[in-house]
Coordinates of C-alpha atoms in Angstrom, one line a residue:
Chain U
M12 CA 23.9 -19.6 2.0
I13 CA 21.4 -22.4 1.4
R14 CA 21.2 -23.1 5.2
Y15 CA 20.7 -19.4 5.8
V16 CA 17.8 -19.3 3.3
L17 CA 16.2 -22.5 4.6
R18 CA 16.4 -21.3 8.2
H19 CA 14.6 -18.0 7.2
I20 CA 11.9 -19.9 5.3
L21 CA 11.3 -22.1 8.3
Q22 CA 11.0 -19.0 10.5
M23 CA 8.6 -17.5 8.0
V24 CA 6.3 -20.5 8.1
V25 CA 6.3 -20.5 11.9
T26 CA 5.5 -16.8 11.9
V27 CA 2.6 -17.1 9.4
W28 CA 1.2 -20.0 11.5
G29 CA 1.4 -17.8 14.5
V30 CA -0.4 -14.9 12.9
V31 CA -3.1 -17.2 11.6
T32 CA -3.5 -18.7 15.1
I33 CA -3.7 -15.3 16.8
T34 CA -6.4 -14.2 14.3
F35 CA -8.4 -17.3 14.9
L36 CA -8.2 -16.8 18.7
V37 CA -9.1 -13.2 18.6
L38 CA -12.1 -13.8 16.3
R39 CA -13.3 -16.6 18.6
I40 CA -13.1 -14.5 21.8
T41 CA -16.7 -13.5 21.5
G42 CA -17.8 -17.2 21.2
N43 CA -19.8 -16.9 18.0
P44 CA -20.5 -14.4 15.3
V45 CA -24.1 -15.6 15.0
D46 CA -25.6 -12.8 17.1
A47 CA -24.0 -10.2 14.8
L48 CA -25.2 -12.0 11.7
L49 CA -28.8 -12.7 12.5
S50 CA -31.4 -10.2 13.3
P51 CA -32.4 -10.1 17.0
N52 CA -35.8 -11.7 16.2
A53 CA -34.4 -14.7 14.4
T54 CA -36.0 -18.0 15.4
A55 CA -34.1 -20.6 17.5
Q56 CA -34.1 -22.9 14.5
Q57 CA -32.5 -20.4 12.2
R58 CA -29.9 -19.8 14.9
R59 CA -29.1 -23.5 15.2
Q60 CA -28.9 -23.9 11.5
L61 CA -26.4 -21.1 11.1
I62 CA -24.3 -22.4 14.0
R63 CA -24.1 -25.8 12.3
E64 CA -23.3 -24.3 8.9
L65 CA -20.4 -22.3 10.4
G66 CA -19.2 -25.4 12.3
L67 CA -19.5 -23.4 15.6
D68 CA -21.2 -26.4 17.4
Q69 CA -17.8 -28.2 17.4
S70 CA -15.1 -27.7 20.1
V71 CA -12.6 -25.0 19.6
F72 CA -9.9 -27.6 18.9
V73 CA -11.9 -29.2 16.1
Q74 CA -12.7 -25.7 14.7
Y75 CA -9.0 -24.8 14.8
G76 CA -8.0 -28.0 13.1
R77 CA -10.5 -27.5 10.3
F78 CA -9.5 -23.9 10.0
L79 CA -5.8 -24.8 9.6
E80 CA -6.7 -27.5 7.1
Q81 CA -8.5 -24.9 5.0
V82 CA -5.6 -22.5 5.2
V83 CA -3.2 -25.1 4.0
Q84 CA -5.4 -26.0 1.1
G85 CA -5.8 -22.3 0.3
Q86 CA -9.6 -22.5 0.9
F87 CA -11.3 -20.1 3.2
G88 CA -14.9 -20.9 2.5
R89 CA -17.4 -18.4 1.3
S90 CA -18.0 -14.9 2.3
I91 CA -20.9 -14.8 4.8
I92 CA -22.2 -11.6 3.3
A93 CA -21.6 -11.9 -0.5
G94 CA -21.5 -15.7 -0.7
T95 CA -18.5 -15.7 -3.1
P96 CA -15.4 -17.8 -2.5
V97 CA -13.1 -15.8 -0.2
A98 CA -9.8 -16.8 -1.8
H99 CA -11.0 -15.3 -5.0
T100 CA -12.1 -12.0 -3.4
V101 CA -8.8 -11.5 -1.6
F102 CA -6.7 -12.5 -4.5
A103 CA -8.4 -10.0 -6.7
E104 CA -7.7 -7.2 -4.2
L105 CA -4.1 -8.1 -3.8
R106 CA -2.8 -6.5 -7.0
P107 CA -3.8 -2.9 -6.4
S108 CA -2.4 -3.2 -2.8
L109 CA 0.9 -4.6 -4.0
E110 CA 1.2 -1.9 -6.6
L111 CA 0.7 0.8 -3.9
V112 CA 3.1 -0.9 -1.4
G113 CA 5.7 -1.6 -4.0
L114 CA 5.7 1.9 -5.3
T115 CA 5.9 3.3 -1.7
L116 CA 8.8 1.0 -0.8
A117 CA 10.7 2.1 -3.9
A118 CA 10.0 5.8 -3.3
S119 CA 10.9 5.6 0.4
A120 CA 14.1 3.7 -0.4
V121 CA 15.3 6.3 -3.0
L122 CA 14.3 9.4 -1.1
G123 CA 15.3 8.0 2.3
V124 CA 18.8 6.9 1.1
A125 CA 19.3 10.1 -0.8
G126 CA 18.2 12.3 2.1
G127 CA 20.1 10.1 4.6
V128 CA 23.4 10.3 2.7
L129 CA 23.0 14.1 2.3
A130 CA 22.3 14.5 6.0
A131 CA 25.3 12.3 6.9
V132 CA 27.7 14.1 4.6
R133 CA 26.6 17.5 5.9
A134 CA 26.2 16.2 9.5
G135 CA 25.5 19.1 11.8
G136 CA 25.0 21.6 9.0
W137 CA 21.8 23.4 8.2
V138 CA 20.7 20.8 5.6
D139 CA 21.1 18.1 8.2
R140 CA 19.1 20.1 10.7
A141 CA 16.3 21.0 8.2
I142 CA 15.9 17.3 7.2
A143 CA 15.9 16.3 10.9
T144 CA 13.1 18.8 11.6
V145 CA 10.9 17.6 8.8
M146 CA 11.5 14.0 10.0
V147 CA 10.4 14.8 13.5
I148 CA 7.2 16.3 12.2
A149 CA 6.7 13.3 9.8
Q150 CA 7.0 10.9 12.7
A151 CA 4.3 12.7 14.7
M152 CA 2.0 13.0 11.7
P153 CA -1.1 10.9 11.7
S154 CA -1.1 9.5 8.1
Y155 CA -4.8 9.8 7.6
W156 CA -4.6 13.5 8.4
F157 CA -1.7 14.0 6.0
A158 CA -3.8 12.2 3.4
L159 CA -6.7 14.6 4.0
L160 CA -4.3 17.6 3.8
L161 CA -2.9 16.4 0.5
I162 CA -6.5 16.1 -0.8
L163 CA -7.3 19.6 0.5
V164 CA -4.3 21.1 -1.3
F165 CA -3.9 19.1 -4.5
A166 CA -7.4 18.0 -5.2
V167 CA -9.6 20.7 -3.7
H168 CA -7.5 23.9 -4.1
L169 CA -5.1 23.2 -6.9
A170 CA -7.3 20.6 -8.6
V171 CA -4.3 19.0 -10.2
L172 CA -4.7 15.4 -8.8
P173 CA -7.8 13.3 -8.3
A174 CA -8.9 13.0 -4.6
T175 CA -10.4 9.5 -4.8
G176 CA -10.8 6.6 -7.1
M177 CA -8.3 4.6 -9.2
Q178 CA -8.6 6.0 -12.6
G179 CA -5.3 6.7 -14.4
A180 CA -1.8 6.7 -13.2
S181 CA -2.2 10.0 -11.4
S182 CA -4.6 8.5 -8.9
I183 CA -1.8 6.6 -7.1
V184 CA 0.3 9.8 -6.5
L185 CA -1.4 11.0 -3.4
P186 CA -1.8 7.6 -1.7
C187 CA 1.8 6.8 -2.4
A188 CA 3.0 10.2 -1.2
T189 CA 1.1 9.7 2.1
L190 CA 2.6 6.4 2.8
T191 CA 6.1 7.5 1.7
F192 CA 6.0 10.4 4.1
A193 CA 5.1 8.0 6.9
L194 CA 7.9 5.6 6.1
L195 CA 10.6 8.2 5.3
P196 CA 11.7 9.1 8.9
Y197 CA 12.7 5.5 9.6
V198 CA 14.6 5.0 6.4
L199 CA 16.3 8.3 6.5
R200 CA 17.4 8.1 10.1
I201 CA 18.9 4.7 9.7
T202 CA 20.7 5.6 6.5
R203 CA 22.2 8.7 8.2
S204 CA 23.5 6.9 11.3
S205 CA 24.7 3.9 9.3
M206 CA 26.5 6.1 6.8
L207 CA 28.1 8.1 9.6
E208 CA 29.4 5.0 11.2
V209 CA 30.9 3.7 7.9
L210 CA 32.4 7.1 7.1
G211 CA 34.2 7.1 10.4
S212 CA 35.6 3.6 9.9
D213 CA 39.1 2.6 9.2
F214 CA 38.5 1.2 5.8
I215 CA 37.1 4.5 4.5
R216 CA 40.1 6.3 6.1
F217 CA 42.3 3.8 4.2
H218 CA 40.6 4.6 0.9
R219 CA 41.1 8.3 1.6
A220 CA 44.7 7.8 2.4
K221 CA 45.0 5.9 -0.8
G222 CA 43.9 9.0 -2.6
L223 CA 40.6 7.8 -4.0
P224 CA 38.3 10.7 -5.1
A225 CA 35.7 11.6 -2.5
R226 CA 32.8 10.8 -4.7
S227 CA 34.0 7.4 -5.5
I228 CA 34.6 6.7 -1.8
L229 CA 31.1 7.8 -1.0
F230 CA 29.1 6.0 -3.6
R231 CA 31.3 2.9 -4.4
H232 CA 32.4 2.0 -0.9
A233 CA 30.6 3.8 1.9
L234 CA 27.1 3.6 0.5
R235 CA 27.3 -0.1 -0.3
S236 CA 28.6 -0.9 3.2
S237 CA 25.9 1.1 4.9
L238 CA 23.0 -0.3 3.0
A239 CA 22.4 -3.5 5.0
P240 CA 20.7 -1.8 8.1
V241 CA 18.6 0.3 5.7
V242 CA 17.3 -2.8 3.9
A243 CA 16.6 -4.4 7.3
M244 CA 14.6 -1.3 8.3
L245 CA 12.6 -1.3 5.1
G246 CA 11.7 -5.0 5.9
L247 CA 10.8 -4.3 9.5
Q248 CA 8.6 -1.3 8.7
T249 CA 6.4 -3.2 6.2
G250 CA 4.1 -3.8 9.2
L251 CA 3.7 -0.1 9.7
L252 CA 3.2 0.3 6.0
M253 CA 0.4 -2.2 6.1
S254 CA -1.5 -0.3 8.8
G255 CA -1.0 2.9 6.7
M256 CA -2.2 1.1 3.6
V257 CA -5.5 0.1 5.3
V258 CA -6.4 3.7 6.2
V259 CA -5.0 5.2 2.9
E260 CA -7.0 2.8 0.8
Q261 CA -10.1 3.8 2.8
I262 CA -9.6 7.5 2.5
F263 CA -8.7 7.5 -1.2
G264 CA -11.4 5.1 -2.1
R265 CA -9.0 2.6 -3.6
A266 CA -9.7 -1.1 -4.0
G267 CA -7.3 -3.4 -2.1
V268 CA -6.7 -5.7 0.8
G269 CA -6.9 -2.8 3.2
S270 CA -10.3 -1.6 2.2
L271 CA -11.5 -5.2 2.0
L272 CA -10.3 -5.8 5.6
V273 CA -12.1 -2.7 7.0
S274 CA -15.3 -3.4 5.2
S275 CA -15.3 -7.1 6.2
I276 CA -14.6 -6.1 9.8
L277 CA -17.4 -3.6 9.8
S278 CA -19.8 -6.2 8.3
R279 CA -18.4 -9.0 10.5
D280 CA -17.7 -11.2 7.5
Y281 CA -15.2 -13.3 9.5
P282 CA -14.0 -15.7 6.7
V283 CA -13.0 -12.6 4.6
V284 CA -11.3 -11.0 7.7
Q285 CA -9.3 -14.1 8.3
A286 CA -8.1 -14.4 4.7
A287 CA -7.3 -10.7 4.4
V288 CA -5.2 -10.7 7.6
L289 CA -3.4 -13.8 6.3
A290 CA -2.7 -12.0 3.0
I291 CA -1.3 -9.0 4.9
A292 CA 0.8 -11.3 7.2
V293 CA 2.3 -13.1 4.2
I294 CA 3.2 -9.8 2.6
V295 CA 5.0 -8.6 5.8
V296 CA 6.8 -11.9 6.2
L297 CA 7.8 -12.1 2.6
A298 CA 9.1 -8.5 2.7
N299 CA 11.3 -9.5 5.7
L300 CA 12.5 -12.6 4.0
L301 CA 13.5 -10.6 0.9
A302 CA 15.2 -8.0 3.2
D303 CA 17.1 -10.8 4.9
L304 CA 18.2 -12.3 1.6
A305 CA 19.3 -8.8 0.3
I306 CA 21.3 -8.3 3.5
A307 CA 23.0 -11.6 3.0
L308 CA 24.0 -10.6 -0.5
L309 CA 25.1 -7.2 0.6
D310 CA 27.1 -8.3 3.6
P311 CA 29.2 -11.5 3.3
R312 CA 29.7 -11.6 7.1
V313 CA 26.0 -12.4 7.5
R314 CA 25.8 -15.3 5.0
L315 CA 29.1 -16.8 6.1
G316 CA 29.2 -16.2 9.8
G317 CA 25.5 -16.9 10.5
A318 CA 25.6 -14.0 13.0
S319 CA 22.2 -12.7 12.1
S320 CA 19.6 -11.7 14.6
Chain O
M4 CA 27.0 1.3 36.1
P5 CA 28.7 3.8 38.6
G6 CA 30.7 6.4 36.8
R7 CA 29.3 5.5 33.4
R8 CA 27.7 8.7 32.8
S9 CA 30.5 10.9 34.1
S10 CA 33.1 9.3 31.8
G11 CA 34.8 11.4 29.1
V12 CA 32.8 10.1 26.2
H13 CA 29.6 10.8 27.8
R14 CA 30.4 14.3 28.7
H15 CA 30.8 15.0 25.0
L16 CA 27.4 13.5 24.5
R17 CA 25.8 16.0 26.8
V18 CA 22.6 17.3 25.3
P19 CA 23.3 20.3 23.1
P20 CA 21.3 23.3 24.4
R21 CA 19.3 23.4 21.2
G22 CA 18.0 19.9 21.6
S23 CA 17.2 20.2 25.3
R24 CA 15.3 23.5 24.8
L25 CA 13.1 21.7 22.3
A26 CA 12.6 18.8 24.7
V27 CA 11.6 21.2 27.5
A28 CA 9.2 23.0 25.1
G29 CA 7.7 19.6 24.2
G30 CA 7.3 18.7 27.9
V31 CA 5.7 22.1 28.7
L32 CA 3.3 21.8 25.8
F33 CA 2.3 18.2 26.8
A34 CA 1.8 19.4 30.4
L35 CA -0.5 22.1 29.2
I36 CA -2.5 19.6 27.1
I37 CA -2.8 17.4 30.3
V38 CA -4.1 20.5 32.2
V39 CA -6.6 21.2 29.4
A40 CA -7.7 17.6 29.5
I41 CA -8.2 17.6 33.3
F42 CA -10.1 20.9 33.4
A43 CA -12.0 20.4 30.2
P44 CA -15.4 21.1 31.8
E45 CA -14.2 24.4 33.2
L46 CA -12.3 25.5 30.1
A47 CA -14.7 24.6 27.3
P48 CA -16.8 27.6 26.3
D49 CA -19.7 25.4 25.3
N50 CA -21.3 21.9 25.6
P51 CA -19.3 19.5 23.4
V52 CA -22.2 17.2 22.7
G53 CA -25.2 19.5 22.5
G54 CA -25.5 21.8 19.5
A55 CA -28.1 24.0 18.0
L56 CA -29.3 23.2 14.5
S57 CA -29.6 26.9 13.8
L58 CA -25.8 27.2 14.2
T59 CA -24.5 24.4 12.0
L60 CA -21.3 24.7 10.0
Q61 CA -20.2 28.2 11.1
P62 CA -16.7 29.1 10.0
P63 CA -14.0 30.1 12.5
A64 CA -14.3 33.6 14.1
W65 CA -11.7 35.3 11.8
M66 CA -13.5 34.2 8.6
H67 CA -16.4 35.9 6.9
G68 CA -19.6 34.8 8.7
G69 CA -17.8 33.6 11.9
S70 CA -18.7 34.8 15.3
A71 CA -16.7 35.2 18.5
A72 CA -19.1 32.9 20.3
H73 CA -17.6 30.0 18.3
L74 CA -13.9 30.7 17.9
L75 CA -13.1 27.7 15.8
G76 CA -16.6 27.4 14.2
T77 CA -19.2 24.7 14.5
D78 CA -19.7 21.2 13.0
E79 CA -22.6 19.8 11.0
L80 CA -24.7 19.4 14.1
G81 CA -24.0 23.0 15.3
R82 CA -21.6 21.9 18.1
D83 CA -18.8 24.2 19.1
E84 CA -15.6 22.9 17.5
L85 CA -13.2 24.4 20.2
S86 CA -15.2 22.7 23.0
R87 CA -15.1 19.4 21.2
L88 CA -11.3 19.7 20.7
I89 CA -10.9 20.5 24.4
F90 CA -12.9 17.4 25.5
G91 CA -11.2 15.4 22.8
A92 CA -7.9 16.0 24.7
R93 CA -9.4 14.0 27.5
V94 CA -9.8 10.9 25.4
S95 CA -6.4 11.3 23.7
V96 CA -4.4 11.8 26.9
S97 CA -6.2 9.2 29.1
V98 CA -6.2 6.5 26.4
G99 CA -2.6 7.3 25.3
V100 CA -1.2 7.3 28.8
G101 CA -3.4 4.4 30.0
A102 CA -2.7 2.2 27.1
A103 CA 1.1 2.7 27.4
L104 CA 0.8 1.8 31.1
V105 CA -1.2 -1.4 30.5
A106 CA 1.3 -2.4 27.8
S107 CA 4.2 -2.0 30.2
V108 CA 2.5 -4.0 32.9
V109 CA 2.3 -6.9 30.5
G110 CA 5.5 -6.4 28.6
V111 CA 8.1 -5.3 31.2
P112 CA 7.8 -8.3 33.6
L113 CA 7.9 -10.7 30.6
G114 CA 11.0 -9.0 29.2
L115 CA 12.7 -9.0 32.6
V116 CA 12.1 -12.7 33.3
S117 CA 12.8 -13.8 29.7
G118 CA 16.1 -11.9 29.5
Y119 CA 17.2 -12.9 32.9
L120 CA 16.3 -16.6 32.8
G121 CA 17.4 -17.2 29.2
G122 CA 17.3 -20.7 28.0
R123 CA 14.2 -22.4 26.6
F124 CA 11.7 -19.9 28.2
D125 CA 13.6 -17.0 26.5
A126 CA 13.6 -18.9 23.2
A127 CA 9.9 -19.4 23.4
V128 CA 9.3 -15.8 24.2
G129 CA 11.5 -14.9 21.2
V130 CA 9.4 -17.0 18.8
V131 CA 6.2 -15.4 20.1
L132 CA 7.8 -11.9 19.9
N133 CA 8.7 -12.5 16.3
I134 CA 5.1 -13.5 15.5
F135 CA 3.7 -10.4 17.1
L136 CA 6.2 -8.2 15.5
A137 CA 5.2 -9.6 12.1
F138 CA 1.6 -8.9 12.9
P139 CA 1.0 -5.2 12.3
F140 CA 0.1 -3.7 15.7
L141 CA -2.7 -1.5 14.4
L142 CA -4.3 -4.4 12.5
L143 CA -4.3 -6.5 15.6
A144 CA -5.9 -3.7 17.4
L145 CA -8.4 -3.3 14.6
L146 CA -9.4 -6.9 14.8
A147 CA -9.7 -6.9 18.5
A148 CA -11.8 -3.7 18.4
A149 CA -14.1 -5.3 15.9
V150 CA -14.6 -8.3 18.2
V151 CA -14.7 -6.6 21.6
G152 CA -16.6 -3.6 20.5
P153 CA -15.9 0.1 20.4
G154 CA -15.7 2.7 23.2
A155 CA -13.0 4.6 25.0
S156 CA -12.2 2.0 27.8
N157 CA -12.2 -0.9 25.3
T158 CA -9.8 1.0 23.1
L159 CA -7.5 1.6 26.0
L160 CA -7.5 -2.0 27.0
I161 CA -7.1 -3.3 23.4
L162 CA -4.2 -1.0 22.6
G163 CA -2.6 -1.8 26.0
I164 CA -2.8 -5.5 25.6
A165 CA -1.7 -5.5 21.9
G166 CA 1.2 -3.2 22.8
W167 CA 3.2 -5.5 25.0
P168 CA 5.8 -6.8 22.4
V169 CA 7.6 -3.5 22.2
Y170 CA 8.3 -3.4 25.9
T171 CA 9.3 -7.0 26.0
R172 CA 11.7 -6.7 23.1
V173 CA 13.5 -3.7 24.5
V174 CA 13.6 -4.7 28.1
R175 CA 14.8 -8.2 27.2
A176 CA 17.7 -6.9 25.2
E177 CA 18.6 -4.6 28.0
V178 CA 18.5 -7.4 30.7
L179 CA 20.6 -9.7 28.6
S180 CA 23.5 -7.2 29.0
I181 CA 22.7 -6.2 32.6
R182 CA 22.7 -9.7 34.0
E183 CA 26.4 -10.1 33.0
H184 CA 27.4 -7.2 35.2
L185 CA 29.4 -7.9 38.3
Y186 CA 26.9 -6.4 40.8
V187 CA 24.2 -8.7 39.5
E188 CA 26.5 -11.7 39.8
I189 CA 27.4 -10.7 43.4
A190 CA 23.8 -10.4 44.3
R191 CA 23.3 -13.9 42.9
T192 CA 26.3 -15.3 44.7
M193 CA 25.0 -13.9 48.0
G194 CA 22.1 -16.2 47.6
F195 CA 19.3 -13.7 47.0
S196 CA 16.3 -15.2 45.3
R197 CA 15.8 -14.6 41.6
L198 CA 12.8 -12.5 42.2
R199 CA 14.8 -10.2 44.5
V200 CA 17.7 -9.9 42.2
L201 CA 15.4 -9.0 39.4
A202 CA 13.3 -6.5 41.4
R203 CA 16.1 -4.9 43.4
H204 CA 19.2 -5.1 41.2
V205 CA 18.2 -5.6 37.5
F206 CA 15.0 -3.6 37.3
P207 CA 16.5 -0.3 38.6
S208 CA 19.0 -0.4 35.7
V209 CA 16.2 -0.9 33.2
W210 CA 14.3 2.1 34.7
P211 CA 15.8 4.8 32.4
T212 CA 15.0 2.7 29.3
F213 CA 11.5 2.1 30.6
V214 CA 10.8 5.8 31.2
V215 CA 12.0 6.7 27.7
L216 CA 10.2 3.9 26.0
S217 CA 7.0 4.6 27.9
S218 CA 7.0 8.3 26.9
L219 CA 7.6 7.3 23.2
Q220 CA 4.8 4.8 23.5
V221 CA 2.3 7.4 24.8
G222 CA 2.7 9.3 21.5
Q223 CA 2.2 6.0 19.5
M224 CA -0.8 5.1 21.5
I225 CA -2.4 8.6 21.0
L226 CA -1.9 8.1 17.2
S227 CA -3.3 4.6 17.5
E228 CA -6.4 5.7 19.3
S229 CA -7.2 8.3 16.8
F230 CA -6.6 5.8 14.0
L231 CA -9.2 3.4 15.5
S232 CA -11.6 6.2 16.2
F233 CA -11.1 7.6 12.6
L234 CA -12.1 4.2 11.2
G235 CA -15.2 4.1 13.5
L236 CA -13.9 1.3 15.8
G237 CA -12.5 3.4 18.6
V238 CA -14.3 6.1 20.6
Q239 CA -17.9 6.5 19.4
P240 CA -19.8 9.6 18.7
P241 CA -21.3 11.7 20.2
Q242 CA -18.3 11.5 22.6
P243 CA -15.7 13.7 20.9
S244 CA -12.3 12.3 20.1
W245 CA -9.9 13.9 17.6
G246 CA -10.0 10.7 15.5
N247 CA -13.8 10.6 15.1
M248 CA -14.0 14.4 14.6
L249 CA -11.5 14.0 11.7
A250 CA -13.8 11.3 10.3
D251 CA -16.7 13.7 10.4
G252 CA -14.6 16.4 8.9
Q253 CA -13.5 14.2 6.0
N254 CA -17.0 14.3 4.5
L255 CA -17.1 18.1 4.5
I256 CA -13.5 18.6 3.2
Y257 CA -14.7 20.4 0.1
S258 CA -16.6 23.1 1.9
Q259 CA -15.6 23.2 5.6
W260 CA -11.8 22.7 5.6
W261 CA -11.5 23.7 9.3
L262 CA -13.3 20.6 10.5
T263 CA -10.5 18.6 8.9
V264 CA -7.6 20.8 9.8
F265 CA -8.2 21.5 13.5
P266 CA -8.6 18.0 14.9
G267 CA -5.6 16.8 12.9
A268 CA -3.5 19.7 14.1
A269 CA -4.4 18.8 17.6
I270 CA -3.2 15.2 17.2
L271 CA 0.0 16.3 15.5
L272 CA 0.9 18.9 18.1
T273 CA 0.2 16.5 21.0
V274 CA 2.2 13.7 19.5
L275 CA 5.0 16.1 18.5
S276 CA 5.2 17.4 22.1
V277 CA 5.4 13.9 23.6
N278 CA 8.0 12.8 21.0
L279 CA 10.2 15.8 21.6
M280 CA 10.0 15.3 25.3
A281 CA 10.7 11.6 24.9
D282 CA 13.7 12.2 22.6
G283 CA 15.2 14.7 25.1
L284 CA 14.8 12.2 27.8
R285 CA 16.3 9.5 25.7
R286 CA 19.4 11.5 24.9
R287 CA 19.9 12.3 28.5
I288 CA 19.2 9.0 30.3
A289 CA 19.1 6.2 27.8
P290 CA 21.4 7.1 24.9
Q291 CA 21.8 3.5 23.9
L292 CA 18.3 3.5 22.4
D293 CA 17.8 4.9 18.9
A294 CA 15.2 7.5 18.1
T295 CA 12.4 5.0 17.5
G296 CA 13.1 3.3 20.9
S297 CA 14.9 0.3 19.6
P298 CA 18.0 -1.0 21.3
Q299 CA 21.3 -0.8 19.3
G300 CA 22.2 1.7 16.7
G301 CA 22.1 5.2 17.9
R302 CA 23.1 8.6 16.7
L303 CA 26.3 10.2 15.6
R304 CA 29.1 9.7 18.0
S305 CA 27.2 7.5 20.4
S306 CA 26.6 4.9 17.8
R307 CA 30.0 3.4 17.8
P308 CA 30.5 2.6 21.4
S309 CA 27.0 1.3 21.8
K310 CA 27.4 -0.9 18.7
A311 CA 30.5 -2.4 20.3
A312 CA 28.5 -2.9 23.5
A313 CA 25.7 -4.5 21.5
T314 CA 28.0 -7.1 19.8
G315 CA 29.8 -7.8 23.1
R316 CA 26.4 -8.4 24.6
T317 CA 25.3 -11.0 22.1
Q318 CA 28.6 -12.8 22.4
S319 CA 28.4 -13.0 26.2
S320 CA 24.8 -14.1 26.1
T321 CA 25.5 -17.0 23.8
A322 CA 28.5 -18.0 25.9
G323 CA 26.5 -17.8 29.2

């Protein structure tokens, strides 16, 4: 088990390094951000000074080395626009984002597993088909449009929930509903197929033959054995969830890493962009690590056999 | 491969009429949308970029104050909403299909070579794949769009280049199992070059997977384009795209709901039609993929044999 955990932590470090490197490379494609930062009629001296301040006069390798050093030390310099330390800014925005993401994951897990089990138990019936239809629509739904429709119905017409802002607990309902609807098809589908597979397996047949009551078979044995792929799916889809979070925070006017990322991209505040991307990458990788650990706890074959992929 | 589809198990898996009717409906609808996109200048009743300020914010024709001249109303610059939607189809279809193609041009060869060669090269590709899969695709596209600059052709290229990992992952997994087949081994023993074995013997077997995956990706890319345009980093106004129309509509959601509802409905219908078509194709020609286009898993009865095949595949690949 310890080797299993260590191997996953090592993979995690490699992945975060990779994401940081890609971000660095993408941001340097244009050469320098100076043109975007200075007005077109800036003097050559102002230009040179800014280039030196940002370290852009050094070679790419030196810049990359310095950048990695900063990342390891947890320092990202100062925001080009606001002048405040970047690490502070990003850290402050992390909490509201994590609340939204955590709540969404919980809601998707509960609704997805419940719906998936229901669909599996009634496979082929009208409940199953109704759920499948809603999921096909959910998968084709642009999340930003769904968010706007929710605002239209619940904030504009019914006026029961706030459209934007972060005041009170009710303000998280619509953002969370939007993201949950986007995540649900994946969780529900995998629960259904995993459940069906387990329900058709020999050990369930054995329990039936033993005369265990149907409910106990379903919840005690079948559900537990079919959860591992569901947890893996939740981990895998945190990436999707992060993209959704960016647009949802934007639409509902919520503070968070997503809104910070968009505003810093639009204002070309590259140190902030880099730190925000790093924060998102760490969230994704941590979610996958937690998922892997949960799977190892759920399924002894994984932690003992080492047959994980 | 021969006889695989006609075996007893697979006859039971034949598409139920219900599902295939939906798939055909999806295909027909998407074909219609393509036609609309191609003939946009002929079909649009009005100029999509030129409006009259005397005609701003008219409601759809069936509402009070609407007129038949502007069936779906006008936006805040007095431009005909229907015409803008029709021209928006051009952007969605061309960027969606184009980006999926570009992504496959990068991703498929890499998956083929990596899966076939195995060894260190494959391991390296695996590490890079894991990194890219941890980097949310849309965020990577967002970053790249900020750096490269907005516009329809940039968006197409960015989405295409950022989209390669999906193809590589799926094709690589597929090739891992195909290369163990007898006919591939025979081709190898006969002394054909690696390139020839890959192109003539391995690739044709990946073809069904490729077709299904590409059609699923078209839907994803249409969603992604509208995502970028909605955030102001994709297609730029005044050129109409469903994403930037939605962004305009968002500001007027309290008074002019139709400016929000119509562009979004257009995106939903288009992606839905592509997905239905892709899912029908999947069930018919590549049942080993699951509904999201990933290898392994699967639905209902097909899940068990394919799972067995999947585990057999990993065993043989570690042994080989």
